[in-house]
Amino acid sequence: MAPEPHRVWGVSACLGYLCAAVAALSSRSRGRAVSVCLALGGAVVVPFVLLVLTGTAQSEVGVVERSGLLTLRQATPYLPEPHTVGEVTPYLPGMAVFGLPRAVLGESGPLTRLLGDARLWCAVAFLGCLWAARRAIRRPAGGASAVGGGASRGYAVGAFVASPAVALPLCVSGVDLPLTGLLFLALAFAARRRPVAAGLALAAACSLKWTAWPAIAVAVTLLAHHGGIRAAVRGAVVAVGGTVLLVLPSALLSPGPLVQQVFAFPTGRGPFETPAASPLPGRLLADLGPAGWYAAVALLLTGGLAVFVSLLVRPPHDLASAADRLAVGLCVAFLLAPAGRFGYLALPVTLAVLARLVGGAHRKEPSHDLVVRASRPAPPAPVPAARGAR
């Protein structure tokens, strides 16, 4: 039986999708725009407001908001001795930022309940990253717009945001959306030869979840392809240094709880059983016992090594190829991890789709290793003599 937040979202989204389909089939000139707006209203706006005002959400929202409160009180989001699985914080310290509004505003009324909800700020961060990535892609170093078809692409992005891959987590949880947006923004900056900006986006993402750390390798190889070794090194230094600065305070204040709750708990080695127990290959192996758990970890490391070797042998050359490579790596990690859930796969799918919707398929730069032979121009046609000329 589906959880209550999912049922509420499903009813509202079905009505929205039905109305959107009717509008799309109409013969009116604005049918497409109306269809996207109806889908967004039914799958995002209505269920989001309803779930927030009624306080209905997945458990992750409460965990993030509690981590924000703990950060204000003790400068670290981790309880020293959690007694239940609900008191475990399986995120890195950066995720507590989205819980700070609830800690500051409380929930004394509908407005403060809405403005303090972590899902609102997760959605704002995700949409803000999409806007910044689109701006970076449209304004490359040359100054001219790199992507055309703004209205059509806007409709496509709006339709994708209204799809279950984005709309469902946005309404019921939202914690993976800032991570997705920051990773996509980092790849967009790397594709535009902006190593410092890419490194800062990577540092922000890597301070939320350690599953973002493989993105550093993908972004660095993309920077090396476009900007050379110096740009790659700058991006890597900013990303690693920024991550250390953001995570180090909590690591020094509560090293034991951080290791137990952030690393051991999600992999099934903590004192509590993780609720991420979808029947994926890694989880099925881990259920066989200690030997199965080590086999799943060995396969996970082998898959990660294979993706890393592919970056060296055939590095990504543009935003789409980089997003695809990161998506493949994340799929390998989520499928082979000792604990996981099907919902995690929405992250790599979103990255791959956004790279095509926001980035578009356009010619980057002329290839200098290709020789293009211009055909010999045809001689001009002779001008007919004027009538009566001698």
CSV table of N, CA and C in Angstrom, one decimal, residues 127-139 181 184-189 192 319 358-359:
chain,number,residue,atom,x,y,z
A,127,LEU,N,15.3,24.5,-8.9
A,127,LEU,CA,14.9,25.4,-10.0
A,127,LEU,C,15.9,26.5,-10.2
A,128,GLY,N,16.5,27.0,-9.1
A,128,GLY,CA,17.6,28.0,-9.3
A,128,GLY,C,18.8,27.5,-10.0
A,129,CYS,N,19.1,26.2,-9.7
A,129,CYS,CA,20.3,25.6,-10.4
A,129,CYS,C,19.9,25.4,-11.9
A,130,LEU,N,18.7,25.1,-12.2
A,130,LEU,CA,18.3,24.9,-13.6
A,130,LEU,C,18.4,26.3,-14.3
A,131,TRP,N,17.9,27.3,-13.7
A,131,TRP,CA,18.0,28.7,-14.3
A,131,TRP,C,19.4,29.1,-14.5
A,132,ALA,N,20.3,28.9,-13.5
A,132,ALA,CA,21.7,29.2,-13.6
A,132,ALA,C,22.4,28.4,-14.7
A,133,ALA,N,22.1,27.1,-14.8
A,133,ALA,CA,22.7,26.3,-15.8
A,133,ALA,C,22.3,26.7,-17.2
A,134,ARG,N,21.0,27.0,-17.4
A,134,ARG,CA,20.5,27.5,-18.6
A,134,ARG,C,21.1,28.8,-19.0
A,135,ARG,N,21.3,29.7,-18.1
A,135,ARG,CA,22.0,31.0,-18.3
A,135,ARG,C,23.4,30.8,-18.7
A,136,ALA,N,24.1,29.9,-18.0
A,136,ALA,CA,25.5,29.6,-18.4
A,136,ALA,C,25.6,29.0,-19.8
A,137,ILE,N,24.7,28.1,-20.1
A,137,ILE,CA,24.7,27.5,-21.5
A,137,ILE,C,24.4,28.5,-22.6
A,138,ARG,N,23.5,29.4,-22.3
A,138,ARG,CA,23.1,30.4,-23.3
A,138,ARG,C,24.1,31.5,-23.5
A,139,ARG,N,25.0,31.7,-22.4
A,139,ARG,CA,25.9,32.8,-22.5
A,139,ARG,C,27.3,32.2,-22.3
A,181,GLY,N,20.3,19.3,-8.9
A,181,GLY,CA,20.5,20.6,-9.6
A,181,GLY,C,21.9,21.0,-9.5
A,184,PHE,N,24.1,19.1,-12.0
A,184,PHE,CA,23.9,19.5,-13.3
A,184,PHE,C,24.5,20.9,-13.6
A,185,LEU,N,24.4,21.7,-12.6
A,185,LEU,CA,25.0,23.1,-12.7
A,185,LEU,C,26.5,23.0,-12.8
A,186,ALA,N,27.1,22.1,-12.0
A,186,ALA,CA,28.6,21.9,-12.1
A,186,ALA,C,29.0,21.4,-13.5
A,187,LEU,N,28.3,20.5,-14.0
A,187,LEU,CA,28.6,20.0,-15.4
A,187,LEU,C,28.4,21.1,-16.4
A,188,ALA,N,27.4,21.9,-16.3
A,188,ALA,CA,27.2,23.0,-17.2
A,188,ALA,C,28.3,24.0,-17.1
A,189,PHE,N,28.8,24.3,-15.9
A,189,PHE,CA,30.0,25.2,-15.8
A,189,PHE,C,31.2,24.6,-16.4
A,192,ARG,N,31.4,24.9,-20.0
A,192,ARG,CA,31.7,26.3,-20.4
A,192,ARG,C,33.1,26.8,-19.9
A,319,LEU,N,28.3,18.6,-22.5
A,319,LEU,CA,27.4,18.5,-21.4
A,319,LEU,C,26.7,17.1,-21.4
A,358,VAL,N,17.8,21.2,-21.4
A,358,VAL,CA,18.3,22.5,-21.1
A,358,VAL,C,19.6,22.8,-22.0
A,359,GLY,N,20.5,21.8,-22.1
A,359,GLY,CA,21.6,22.0,-22.9
A,359,GLY,C,21.4,22.0,-24.4
